[in-house]
Structures are given as C-alpha cells and as structure tokens.
Amino acid sequence: MATPMEQFLLENAPHYQKLLKAVKLDKKTGRKGVGEPNPDVVICARVRPLLEQETAQGIPPGVFVRDGNGSIADVHELRQMVRGLPALKSSSYEVDQCFGPETSTEQIYDSVMKDLVPWAWDGGVATLFAYGQTGSGKTYTTSHIEKLVAAQLMAGQLPGERKVYVTIVELSGNSAYDLLNSRKTVSILEDSFGVTQIAGAADHEVKTAEELLAYIDSAAAYRRTEATIKNDTSSRSHAICRIRLENPSAPADEDGLLFMVDLAGSEAARDRVNHDPERMRESRNINTSLSVLKDCIRGRAEVDMAAMTGSKTKPYVPFRQSSLTKVLKHVFDPSGTRSCRTVVIACVNPSLLDLAASRNTLRYAEMLRVLMPKTVAIQYDPLSPMTWSNEQLRNWIRDNVNPCTSGDWCTASSPTPAEFEARCLNTNSVKPEQAKAFRAKLWQFHVDSRSAGSGPKPTTKEPGAGSEEFLGYLSILDKSTSRHPDPQIARLPFKERIRPGMVVSWTQKFGEGDRRYENSFNMAIVLCPASAAGPHAVDLTDKNVQAQAEARDAEKESRKWLCAYINPGMLHESYEIQIWRQVVMSVDQMDAEVLLEYDPGTRYYFITL
C-alpha cells in the first residue's frame, strides 16, 4: 500500500512533468571545485533506467545526468507547499564520472574499470566497490563487471604468465563466511607482520574464464538475501570477490590483488518500519559498516593529498572499526606500501518515489571525493625521479642499464615498480637479476629523494652539478658499491678494465663429454692477478695459484685472476663474500660485470645498477 507521500507524488506526477520541462538543465553551471580529481580513487555514479513496473505505475524519473557535464547529477523533488501548488526543489551532486540510464555496463567498464585489471596483473592492488540503496542495481552491475574482468584476465592479451586464484567471502556483521565452501565460517585475523588474513577461506585456482564465472555463480547461490519493501532479494551482507594473481617468474614479489565488493543495500528509515528487532540490528550493522567504509575511503584520499602537499597533519583512517575495512586493510592503512587504485560506483534509483534514498546515495558518493591540489609546473631535479619527464627517464635508463634501451617498455606514464621489472624482463638479453637490480635502483632513488636529509644536494651552480659525473660522485659518496669511481673508465668494456674489487658473473663448467654441464650466474670478486698471489696460495681445489698462472702461455689463454666466491646470503636477494673460498679464472671465463652495494644495516651485499 502506498504511503501518503507516495500517493501525493503519484497524484501530482503530471504537474511535476510540467515543472520539469521548465528547468534549463543544460544551462545550469556546476560547482567550481578547487583542485583536481584523485587518479587513484575514482568516484562514479550510475543512474539505472526505470523498471517496467515503475513505468507502468506512471512514476516519472527524478534523477538526471546533466547534459554537457558528465560529472554532475541533478535531483528534482516535488515539495508540498502550505499554500498553492506543489513546487520543484532541485539539488545537484558532483562526482568524478556520472553515467545515465542509456550507458551500458560495457561502457562503464571501459571507462573506469578496464585499467584496473593490468594494474593488478603487474602486482598492484585494485578495488571496486558497488554501493547504493537496495534495488538500485548494485548486484546487477557487479556481476556484469565480474564477467568482463574474467574475459579480460583470461584473454591471453596481458604480458607474461600468472596463476589466478579466487576467494569469495561474505561479511555479515562481525561474522565471515566462505561462499565457495558452503558458507563455512572463517576468521578475519592479523598475522605477526600486520597483514590481514582470511583464515579458513580457500584459494581456488582457475585457468579459464568459464571456471572463474562458475565459482562466482556458485558463491551467489549461497549469499544471504532477504525480502524488503524495495526488493524481494535484497543483499543483506557484503560480498567480497578476491582475485589473486601470482607471478611464477618472480615468486618473491607480492601477488597482485583485485577485489570486487558488492556492498549490502542501504535502507531508508521507512523501509525498516516493519522490521523485527533482529532485522533492525542487521540494518544498523550494515549502515555502520558503510559509514566506516566512507570514512576510510575519504581518509585514505586525504592521506595521499597530505603526502603530496607535504602536510605534517596525518588524517585518521579507522580501518579497524569493521570487518569489511579490516579485510581491505592494505587499501586503507596509511602505513601500507602497496600501490592501490580504487573505483566506487554509486548505484542510483531514479524513481521519483525514492529520491530521499537517491539523494543519500549521491551525498555519500560526493563525500568520498577528495580533490587533489592542482598540478603546477614541476622544476626538473636530477636527484628526484618524481620530477623527470618520460624522455629524461629514458635517458637515465640508457645511461644506467644499457641492455634495456632496445625496448619501448619504459614509456608508460605511471607504472608500478613491479611493472618496471616486468617490462624490463620483456626486453631481449635482460636477465632476471638485472631487472630486479633496475627496479631496486630506481625505487631506492625515488625513496631517497623524498626523505629529508637523505644525502648531499648540489647547492651551487658549479660545473657538473646535476650531471652524470656528479650523480656518479654522489653514488660513491653515499653508498659502498663496487662501481669504479671514474665514470669515463666505467664506460669501457669490462674485460679491458679488470681490477681488484670488481665483481663479475661467470659460468662454472663441470664434467667432461656427455656429462658436462654448466652452472650459470655465479658471482666472484676479483682479488689480484693469479701471478701475484704468492708461492703458497691455493684455490678451493688445493691447486697452486701461481702454477695455474704460469700455465697461461702454454695453454694460450688470456690473463688469469684470483677471485673469491660470492654466495647467496640469508636475506632474500642478498649476497655475502666468502673471501677464503677462492678460484682462478681467466678473463675469457668472465661473462659480465655485476655491481654490488653493501648495506651496513644487514651486513649483506645487494645487486645494484
């Protein structure tokens, strides 16, 4: 049965249509925001079409996307006046992108979601939230996007190979359930490293889009729904679909993560009139978690803005106040180091009878939007990669990593560190060790440039300040590396400048004939010419070093050097020099120079550029 307000709106629908025609929507100007949208947090609104039953009842739409400005939604309400005819009250809400009823899900996906898949593929964290009133089309939008994500992931067009795993859980109040294991109860816990784990929820490996969609459909059958005034199958819980992307070629790297979150439907007060105490408690928990989510999304955006502006005030992000935000801690935690991108789609019911809830949805979405300071011309600083143009970055790569100059992989505008490494590996003749060293070097350079007092800065306009020679001087001054201090000598082929202290890679050969095999990418540090080792020096096999050096002319080999083994250390990708384990090798056995950098904190060596 219609309420008195709904009866009033239906009776005055023709008058409302006349008032609506008089509104000059295309001539209204939007708000003038101070700043620019945050590229890492995109807030959207989707206005669904009117349903057939709504059209049959003669219910007109009350929410419109403004023509000529795809970021503003106008809401026109009919207000009952004390005297005279009903009047029109208009309000507008601005988000990053607003999609009208004529926009398909495919168009929305191409606009805001398509770039999140390669972002997660390359090791980042991508998150989609679908929010709105019950019956506004959240589950419809999310399920369609999940199909498009599955197709993009499994199309074979993304570079490299990944193992794809899916986990789908349901959050209802403080309880969590595994929807791929018959609603088995799971726990949301933090491990000793501060990482949130979904204890008890299994990862299911998928290899085709059909397998992934089958898991999603199976989870939907177990999701909790209840009948409400607005929707017979209203979602009464949050559903989180997590897709984890593991890179077999880089097992030490963090896995890429793609979250698609279908939030529980929010309800207005009049939708809860007939609820029993349990349903009232459930609705209160839903609205509380949505409020915490809003504070976390906005707080995280404010943290990013504070970092950009150099503000010392750190906004508070209450991600521990609900199970939903605990699961997504790495997205909201200000101290987190993962590269994250977030898209929020606020689904809006345009019906004139539901404008109160639609206004709340749009207001919620608008409050999530945090404008970043307008970008200004950045002055080039050779010590700060953040100020480099694409061409300057390419020049730095050419000067530091010669094998990488043959590809066009470095032209992306804002790749993640993992993406740098992946593109480097796609370049011919680049070894994994070189790619990791490149990633570590550039990332450390970026971190050092943002740390106060990280090192000496050129304070005068003396010749060479900011040049390659000056940067080479800083590298030797700041860090203990095996790089030659003279940049001119460092440009020569490494076999023409063998010296004590140089680190080289070499291929160790074993056996004879059919049983002969090689152990590639061994490292050793050059100690001295083998002839200068002294009469009592022996190598690891107890062979006399000088005797091996004197055999050089007879065997017509190149000059031989006494070297010490470099073995992997206890820490990941670390190395240690075992000075007593020595080997004699000729220059012909040496493959390439490797630059090592000593870390006083760990007392290990790490490969650098």
XYZ file of C-alpha atoms in Angstrom:
609
model
C 0.000 0.000 0.000
C 1.337 3.429 -0.933
C 2.227 5.859 1.830
C 0.592 9.315 1.936
C 3.736 10.881 0.451
C 3.855 8.344 -2.366
C 0.158 8.950 -3.028
C 0.818 12.689 -3.193
C 3.643 12.216 -5.697
C 1.624 9.905 -7.926
C -1.351 12.266 -7.986
C 0.845 15.235 -8.903
C 3.030 13.438 -11.450
C 1.576 15.425 -14.424
C 2.241 18.719 -12.624
C 5.769 17.516 -11.844
C 6.401 16.807 -15.522
C 5.359 20.370 -16.429
C 7.693 21.855 -13.821
C 10.483 19.626 -15.028
C 10.207 20.871 -18.615
C 10.763 24.414 -17.426
C 14.131 23.574 -15.859
C 17.070 24.588 -18.060
C 19.347 21.671 -17.219
C 21.849 22.319 -19.989
C 22.371 25.962 -18.905
C 22.970 25.284 -15.240
C 26.594 25.561 -14.179
C 28.279 23.076 -11.894
C 30.240 23.733 -8.774
C 33.704 25.081 -9.060
C 35.917 22.590 -7.223
C 39.326 23.706 -6.012
C 41.732 21.055 -7.214
C 41.781 18.045 -9.475
C 40.311 14.530 -9.164
C 42.450 11.910 -7.457
C 43.520 9.438 -10.185
C 43.892 6.639 -7.622
C 40.372 6.993 -6.150
C 37.658 7.378 -8.807
C 34.111 8.066 -7.586
C 31.299 7.311 -10.059
C 27.511 7.334 -10.041
C 25.289 5.140 -12.191
C 21.630 6.062 -12.644
C 19.710 2.955 -13.625
C 16.700 3.010 -16.002
C 13.177 2.918 -14.602
C 11.823 -0.611 -14.225
C 8.816 -1.800 -16.196
C 6.571 -1.851 -13.123
C 7.620 1.680 -12.236
C 6.824 2.906 -15.740
C 3.502 1.070 -15.667
C 2.540 2.916 -12.482
C 3.265 6.248 -14.144
C 6.251 7.045 -11.900
C 8.488 9.672 -13.557
C 12.275 9.841 -13.075
C 13.693 12.382 -10.648
C 17.476 11.965 -11.141
C 19.217 13.185 -14.296
C 22.794 13.307 -15.506
C 23.493 16.861 -16.566
C 23.945 17.324 -20.305
C 27.357 18.671 -21.237
C 28.855 17.748 -17.862
C 29.198 14.037 -17.192
C 30.196 14.512 -13.558
C 27.040 16.159 -12.132
C 23.736 14.531 -11.238
C 20.661 16.712 -10.718
C 17.870 15.643 -8.368
C 14.462 17.326 -8.738
C 11.972 16.776 -5.916
C 8.316 17.748 -5.684
C 7.585 19.536 -2.415
C 4.131 20.049 -0.938
C 3.669 23.731 -0.082
C 1.495 25.162 2.696
C -0.336 27.258 0.141
C -0.651 26.923 -3.595
C 0.538 24.261 -5.976
C 3.462 21.907 -5.243
C 6.884 23.352 -6.093
C 10.073 21.880 -7.509
C 13.219 21.752 -5.363
C 16.433 20.970 -7.229
C 19.820 19.898 -5.902
C 22.989 18.742 -7.630
C 25.826 16.399 -6.688
C 29.242 16.177 -8.286
C 31.429 13.087 -8.623
C 34.267 12.173 -10.964
C 32.039 10.490 -13.568
C 28.285 10.128 -13.809
C 26.584 7.559 -16.073
C 22.963 7.832 -17.172
C 20.360 5.128 -17.886
C 21.449 4.880 -21.514
C 25.034 3.912 -20.572
C 25.755 0.193 -20.784
C 27.853 -1.732 -18.278
C 30.430 -2.359 -21.018
C 30.870 1.391 -21.486
C 31.267 1.904 -17.735
C 33.812 -0.928 -17.637
C 35.876 0.572 -20.457
C 35.783 3.974 -18.783
C 36.732 3.234 -15.174
C 37.450 -0.468 -14.663
C 39.414 -1.755 -17.629
C 42.739 -0.260 -16.470
C 42.466 -1.863 -13.035
C 42.995 -5.378 -14.407
C 46.522 -4.785 -15.827
C 47.280 -2.768 -12.671
C 46.601 -5.846 -10.525
C 48.271 -8.080 -13.119
C 51.515 -6.156 -12.616
C 51.451 -6.522 -8.825
C 49.233 -3.655 -7.676
C 46.028 -3.700 -5.639
C 42.790 -2.766 -7.421
C 39.420 -2.480 -5.685
C 35.872 -1.960 -6.936
C 33.017 -1.006 -4.586
C 29.365 -1.045 -5.662
C 27.225 0.992 -3.237
C 23.609 2.100 -3.187
C 20.067 1.652 -1.960
C 18.575 -1.809 -2.103
C 17.078 -2.329 -5.561
C 19.344 0.235 -7.259
C 21.250 -2.292 -9.387
C 24.436 -2.970 -7.376
C 24.445 -6.743 -7.787
C 23.494 -6.432 -11.472
C 26.386 -4.049 -12.098
C 28.914 -6.058 -10.083
C 28.022 -9.417 -11.649
C 28.290 -7.974 -15.166
C 31.660 -6.389 -14.359
C 32.897 -9.712 -12.959
C 32.136 -11.349 -16.315
C 34.076 -8.644 -18.153
C 37.002 -8.978 -15.723
C 37.083 -12.762 -16.261
C 37.152 -12.271 -20.027
C 39.964 -9.704 -19.846
C 42.050 -11.768 -17.428
C 41.835 -14.957 -19.470
C 42.019 -13.465 -22.970
C 45.781 -14.009 -23.131
C 46.474 -10.388 -24.097
C 48.248 -9.381 -20.875
C 52.058 -9.807 -20.867
C 53.637 -12.734 -19.058
C 52.005 -15.613 -17.220
C 50.098 -15.563 -13.946
C 48.460 -18.127 -11.716
C 44.937 -16.935 -10.952
C 43.236 -17.759 -7.648
C 39.766 -16.739 -6.491
C 38.295 -16.428 -2.988
C 34.757 -15.214 -2.277
C 33.629 -14.428 1.264
C 30.530 -12.912 2.800
C 30.640 -10.443 5.690
C 27.528 -10.183 7.840
C 28.025 -8.039 10.930
C 31.158 -9.375 12.650
C 30.838 -12.825 11.042
C 32.533 -14.013 7.859
C 31.651 -16.993 5.651
C 33.356 -18.763 2.760
C 30.814 -18.769 -0.067
C 32.866 -21.307 -2.026
C 32.748 -23.806 0.824
C 29.037 -24.000 1.724
C 29.162 -20.892 3.937
C 31.831 -22.271 6.234
C 32.692 -19.792 8.985
C 36.083 -18.089 8.547
C 38.006 -15.582 10.647
C 39.445 -12.156 9.846
C 42.833 -12.065 11.610
C 46.085 -10.132 11.512
C 49.325 -12.097 11.366
C 52.578 -11.177 13.111
C 53.551 -8.965 10.164
C 50.357 -6.904 10.432
C 48.860 -8.397 7.265
C 45.146 -9.226 7.367
C 44.424 -12.862 6.591
C 41.092 -14.562 5.860
C 41.813 -17.640 7.962
C 39.940 -20.715 6.772
C 38.962 -19.426 3.308
C 40.479 -21.466 0.495
C 42.013 -20.122 -2.710
C 40.712 -21.866 -5.829
C 42.979 -21.834 -8.861
C 41.227 -21.072 -12.145
C 42.615 -21.395 -15.651
C 39.701 -20.294 -17.826
C 37.075 -17.579 -17.745
C 34.380 -20.242 -17.534
C 35.914 -21.685 -14.350
C 36.077 -18.260 -12.737
C 32.474 -17.446 -13.612
C 31.340 -20.849 -12.345
C 32.850 -20.066 -8.932
C 31.194 -16.638 -8.921
C 27.784 -18.133 -9.764
C 28.228 -20.801 -7.097
C 29.006 -18.150 -4.477
C 25.955 -16.092 -5.472
C 23.703 -19.063 -4.685
C 24.983 -19.125 -1.089
C 24.804 -15.403 -0.474
C 22.279 -14.290 2.107
C 19.294 -12.333 0.777
C 16.011 -11.217 2.319
C 12.810 -9.660 1.031
C 12.404 -5.936 1.735
C 9.847 -3.348 0.742
C 12.004 -2.278 -2.203
C 13.485 -5.625 -3.285
C 12.391 -9.265 -2.884
C 16.031 -10.479 -2.984
C 17.889 -7.691 -1.217
C 21.510 -8.443 -0.329
C 21.805 -8.399 3.474
C 25.585 -8.778 3.573
C 28.796 -7.625 1.876
C 30.213 -9.999 -0.750
C 33.956 -9.762 -1.454
C 35.402 -11.474 -4.513
C 39.198 -11.534 -4.294
C 41.257 -12.491 -7.327
C 44.908 -13.139 -6.519
C 47.475 -13.057 -9.319
C 50.716 -14.918 -8.657
C 53.733 -14.360 -10.894
C 55.671 -17.660 -11.254
C 58.678 -15.869 -12.764
C 59.038 -13.632 -9.684
C 57.967 -15.733 -6.663
C 59.457 -13.258 -4.203
C 57.206 -10.416 -5.387
C 53.888 -9.667 -3.738
C 50.879 -11.049 -5.566
C 48.606 -8.725 -7.471
C 45.153 -8.384 -5.915
C 41.820 -7.473 -7.479
C 38.852 -7.007 -5.139
C 35.260 -6.645 -6.328
C 32.969 -5.749 -3.427
C 29.180 -5.862 -3.724
C 28.077 -3.954 -0.638
C 24.873 -4.640 1.243
C 21.948 -2.459 0.224
C 21.388 0.595 2.385
C 17.846 1.305 3.570
C 15.907 4.417 4.431
C 14.018 4.647 7.729
C 10.634 4.000 6.091
C 11.999 0.751 4.599
C 12.580 -0.587 8.126
C 9.166 0.184 9.640
C 8.033 -3.440 9.654
C 11.376 -4.962 10.713
C 11.643 -7.141 13.797
C 14.444 -6.490 16.350
C 16.838 -8.871 14.588
C 16.353 -7.180 11.214
C 16.736 -3.781 12.857
C 20.036 -4.907 14.339
C 21.122 -6.210 10.943
C 20.269 -2.917 9.222
C 22.122 -0.983 11.896
C 25.252 -3.117 11.376
C 25.055 -2.600 7.603
C 24.746 1.170 7.865
C 27.528 1.324 10.476
C 29.947 -0.601 8.260
C 29.055 1.624 5.290
C 29.749 4.699 7.405
C 33.163 3.315 8.427
C 33.897 2.489 4.785
C 33.127 6.081 3.791
C 35.490 7.412 6.483
C 38.239 5.024 5.337
C 37.987 5.846 1.615
C 37.946 9.552 2.284
C 40.658 9.293 4.935
C 42.958 7.406 2.611
C 42.473 10.038 -0.098
C 43.292 12.740 2.460
C 46.467 10.857 3.403
C 47.548 10.860 -0.251
C 46.813 14.571 -0.511
C 48.792 15.290 2.680
C 51.763 13.393 1.261
C 51.569 15.390 -1.966
C 51.354 18.764 -0.215
C 53.934 17.921 2.464
C 51.448 18.458 5.294
C 52.570 17.237 8.728
C 48.975 16.508 9.782
C 48.131 12.852 9.261
C 44.399 12.122 8.809
C 42.970 9.296 10.880
C 41.781 6.233 8.956
C 39.567 3.960 11.143
C 40.039 0.750 9.124
C 39.909 -1.472 12.246
C 36.348 -0.484 13.148
C 34.592 -3.010 10.889
C 35.306 -6.425 9.377
C 34.859 -5.020 5.871
C 37.658 -2.476 6.194
C 39.858 -4.948 8.109
C 39.835 -7.276 5.113
C 40.862 -4.324 2.919
C 43.455 -3.007 5.367
C 46.184 -2.803 2.703
C 43.934 -0.391 0.765
C 43.283 1.978 3.673
C 46.286 1.638 6.005
C 48.297 4.909 5.810
C 51.498 2.993 6.568
C 50.865 0.481 3.788
C 53.363 0.202 0.950
C 51.164 -1.422 -1.706
C 50.221 0.582 -4.789
C 46.405 0.806 -4.713
C 43.714 2.075 -7.031
C 40.051 2.233 -6.072
C 36.826 2.712 -8.020
C 33.496 3.366 -6.291
C 30.274 3.016 -8.290
C 27.270 4.515 -6.504
C 24.146 2.940 -7.994
C 21.144 5.290 -8.001
C 17.426 4.566 -8.277
C 15.921 7.420 -10.378
C 12.294 6.854 -9.295
C 10.518 9.959 -8.017
C 9.266 7.891 -5.053
C 12.821 7.091 -3.916
C 14.518 10.461 -4.217
C 15.293 10.652 -0.495
C 17.395 7.477 -0.689
C 18.909 8.560 -4.018
C 19.995 11.873 -2.514
C 21.628 9.995 0.371
C 23.491 7.770 -2.087
C 24.735 10.728 -4.122
C 25.647 12.642 -0.993
C 27.602 9.603 0.221
C 29.459 9.389 -3.093
C 30.178 13.114 -3.160
C 31.660 12.963 0.346
C 34.130 10.290 -0.802
C 35.594 12.656 -3.336
C 38.779 14.404 -2.213
C 40.233 16.876 -4.697
C 43.995 16.946 -5.053
C 45.965 20.208 -5.338
C 46.185 21.491 -8.871
C 49.347 20.413 -10.571
C 51.897 23.106 -11.267
C 54.924 23.113 -13.474
C 57.476 20.838 -11.805
C 61.071 22.034 -11.869
C 63.476 19.373 -13.034
C 65.690 17.966 -10.299
C 68.240 15.327 -11.413
C 68.128 13.785 -7.933
C 64.335 13.370 -7.813
C 62.737 10.885 -10.259
C 59.319 12.420 -9.490
C 60.355 15.498 -11.491
C 61.605 13.617 -14.553
C 59.798 13.654 -17.845
C 59.391 10.469 -19.843
C 62.335 11.394 -22.042
C 64.531 12.107 -19.008
C 63.584 8.731 -17.547
C 64.537 7.035 -20.805
C 67.896 8.846 -20.773
C 68.527 7.679 -17.201
C 67.749 4.104 -18.238
C 70.037 4.354 -21.255
C 72.919 5.644 -19.120
C 72.432 3.085 -16.341
C 71.036 -0.066 -17.959
C 72.348 -0.404 -21.491
C 70.539 -3.699 -22.294
C 67.178 -2.103 -21.625
C 67.386 0.583 -24.279
C 66.264 -1.671 -27.101
C 62.633 -1.861 -25.969
C 59.841 0.649 -25.652
C 58.681 -0.670 -22.269
C 59.593 2.489 -20.317
C 57.065 4.806 -21.976
C 54.205 4.253 -19.506
C 53.150 7.323 -17.545
C 52.903 5.802 -14.048
C 53.921 2.137 -13.905
C 54.337 0.339 -10.593
C 57.801 -0.890 -9.514
C 56.759 -4.446 -10.370
C 55.653 -3.259 -13.823
C 59.094 -1.726 -14.408
C 60.642 -5.108 -13.674
C 58.136 -6.966 -15.857
C 58.757 -4.685 -18.838
C 62.481 -4.969 -18.358
C 62.206 -8.776 -18.495
C 60.306 -8.472 -21.785
C 63.368 -6.815 -23.314
C 65.840 -9.048 -25.132
C 69.030 -10.139 -23.337
C 67.910 -8.865 -19.907
C 68.422 -11.351 -17.074
C 66.119 -11.510 -14.033
C 68.952 -10.297 -11.794
C 69.416 -7.218 -13.966
C 65.678 -6.490 -13.967
C 65.488 -6.761 -10.176
C 68.520 -4.529 -9.805
C 66.952 -1.941 -12.090
C 63.728 -1.990 -10.091
C 65.576 -1.700 -6.768
C 67.814 1.107 -8.001
C 65.042 3.308 -9.362
C 62.743 2.684 -6.387
C 65.514 3.381 -3.879
C 66.436 6.528 -5.786
C 62.792 7.634 -5.552
C 62.558 6.866 -1.815
C 65.838 8.636 -1.051
C 64.731 11.731 -2.940
C 61.600 12.017 -0.755
C 63.462 11.540 2.533
C 64.655 14.665 4.329
C 68.440 14.781 4.563
C 68.865 11.629 2.504
C 72.118 12.838 1.025
C 74.105 15.825 -0.250
C 72.381 18.109 -2.712
C 74.027 20.487 -5.166
C 73.751 23.942 -3.612
C 75.742 25.911 -6.170
C 75.708 26.149 -9.938
C 79.218 24.771 -10.218
C 80.096 22.966 -13.450
C 78.982 19.371 -13.409
C 76.371 19.761 -10.617
C 73.454 17.598 -11.651
C 75.443 15.968 -14.449
C 76.158 12.263 -14.802
C 79.610 12.757 -13.255
C 78.056 14.483 -10.250
C 75.475 11.694 -9.839
C 78.266 9.144 -10.043
C 80.134 11.051 -7.330
C 77.025 11.025 -5.115
C 76.612 7.298 -5.638
C 80.151 6.597 -4.464
C 79.865 9.061 -1.581
C 76.537 7.813 -0.279
C 76.845 4.059 -0.738
C 79.561 1.440 -0.685
C 79.406 -0.041 -4.181
C 81.781 -1.931 -6.437
C 81.347 0.698 -9.176
C 84.532 2.307 -10.492
C 84.675 5.911 -9.201
C 85.705 7.300 -12.611
C 82.652 7.396 -14.963
C 84.929 7.606 -18.016
C 86.630 4.310 -17.147
C 83.276 2.727 -16.261
C 82.187 3.209 -19.899
C 84.945 0.916 -21.244
C 84.184 -2.769 -21.927
C 84.593 -4.560 -18.638
C 87.211 -7.022 -19.929
C 89.522 -4.084 -20.692
C 89.369 -2.783 -17.117
C 89.578 -5.872 -14.882
C 90.811 -4.730 -11.487
C 90.879 -5.891 -7.860
C 87.490 -5.241 -6.292
C 85.474 -5.777 -9.481
C 82.583 -8.229 -9.202
C 81.950 -10.437 -12.233
C 79.473 -13.117 -13.218
C 80.843 -16.315 -14.668
C 79.647 -19.712 -15.857
C 81.041 -22.675 -13.950
C 81.544 -25.819 -16.015
C 81.651 -29.346 -14.660
C 82.430 -32.769 -16.099
C 83.562 -33.929 -19.491
C 81.864 -35.112 -22.662
C 78.196 -36.080 -22.389
C 78.272 -35.454 -18.631
C 79.434 -31.868 -18.981
C 77.044 -29.246 -17.621
C 77.082 -25.571 -16.663
C 76.017 -23.595 -13.592
C 75.203 -20.087 -14.832
C 75.247 -16.757 -12.992
C 77.859 -17.450 -10.379
C 79.475 -14.335 -8.944
C 83.028 -13.719 -7.777
C 85.067 -10.724 -6.673
C 88.476 -10.154 -8.286
C 91.273 -10.205 -5.706
C 94.529 -9.915 -7.663
C 96.388 -11.313 -10.700
C 96.993 -15.016 -10.169
C 100.740 -14.499 -10.715
C 100.864 -12.107 -7.731
C 99.159 -14.428 -5.258
C 102.405 -15.757 -3.761
C 104.047 -19.213 -3.828
C 101.811 -20.693 -1.098
C 98.369 -19.605 -2.371
C 95.983 -22.399 -3.341
C 92.411 -22.286 -4.678
C 89.335 -24.136 -3.439
C 90.548 -27.382 -5.056
C 94.006 -27.082 -3.375
C 95.696 -26.291 -6.688
C 98.623 -23.873 -6.574
C 97.550 -20.454 -7.855
C 100.940 -19.390 -9.322
C 101.267 -22.685 -11.154
C 97.943 -22.071 -12.844
C 99.045 -18.558 -13.807
C 102.299 -19.810 -15.360
C 100.330 -22.296 -17.499
C 98.659 -19.353 -19.282
C 101.192 -19.077 -22.150
C 101.315 -22.823 -22.736
C 97.533 -23.073 -22.993
C 97.283 -19.786 -24.942
C 94.674 -18.472 -22.550
C 94.070 -14.890 -21.539
C 95.392 -13.498 -18.278
C 94.202 -15.257 -15.122
C 92.933 -13.691 -11.918
C 92.489 -14.950 -8.385
C 88.860 -14.425 -7.338
C 86.734 -15.108 -4.246
C 83.283 -16.733 -4.318
C 80.138 -14.675 -3.682
C 77.265 -16.785 -2.337
C 73.589 -16.027 -1.538
C 73.003 -14.642 1.951
C 70.284 -15.385 4.487
C 68.104 -12.459 3.378
C 66.169 -12.547 0.133
C 68.300 -11.451 -2.864
C 71.265 -10.734 -0.584
C 74.852 -11.957 -1.034
C 77.966 -12.419 1.077
C 81.638 -12.601 0.094
C 83.470 -15.726 1.226
C 86.994 -14.454 0.905
C 88.634 -17.790 1.803
C 86.828 -19.720 -0.981
C 88.969 -18.810 -3.972
C 89.042 -19.765 -7.625
C 91.379 -18.973 -10.508
C 89.661 -17.892 -13.706
C 90.690 -16.365 -16.984
C 89.157 -13.241 -18.464
C 87.500 -15.430 -21.105
C 85.503 -17.177 -18.383
C 84.019 -13.880 -17.167
C 80.579 -13.036 -18.608
C 79.809 -9.534 -17.339
C 80.433 -7.047 -14.556
C 77.958 -7.074 -11.665
C 77.626 -4.087 -9.361
C 77.191 -4.896 -5.685
C 76.161 -2.471 -2.961
C 76.936 -3.007 0.724
C 74.165 -2.438 3.270
C 75.636 -1.689 6.735
C 72.305 -2.415 8.438
C 72.098 -6.041 7.295
C 75.839 -6.539 6.568
C 74.957 -8.075 3.248
C 75.570 -7.116 -0.367
C 72.800 -6.475 -2.878
C 72.892 -6.201 -6.676
C 72.568 -2.623 -7.898
C 72.998 -0.869 -11.244
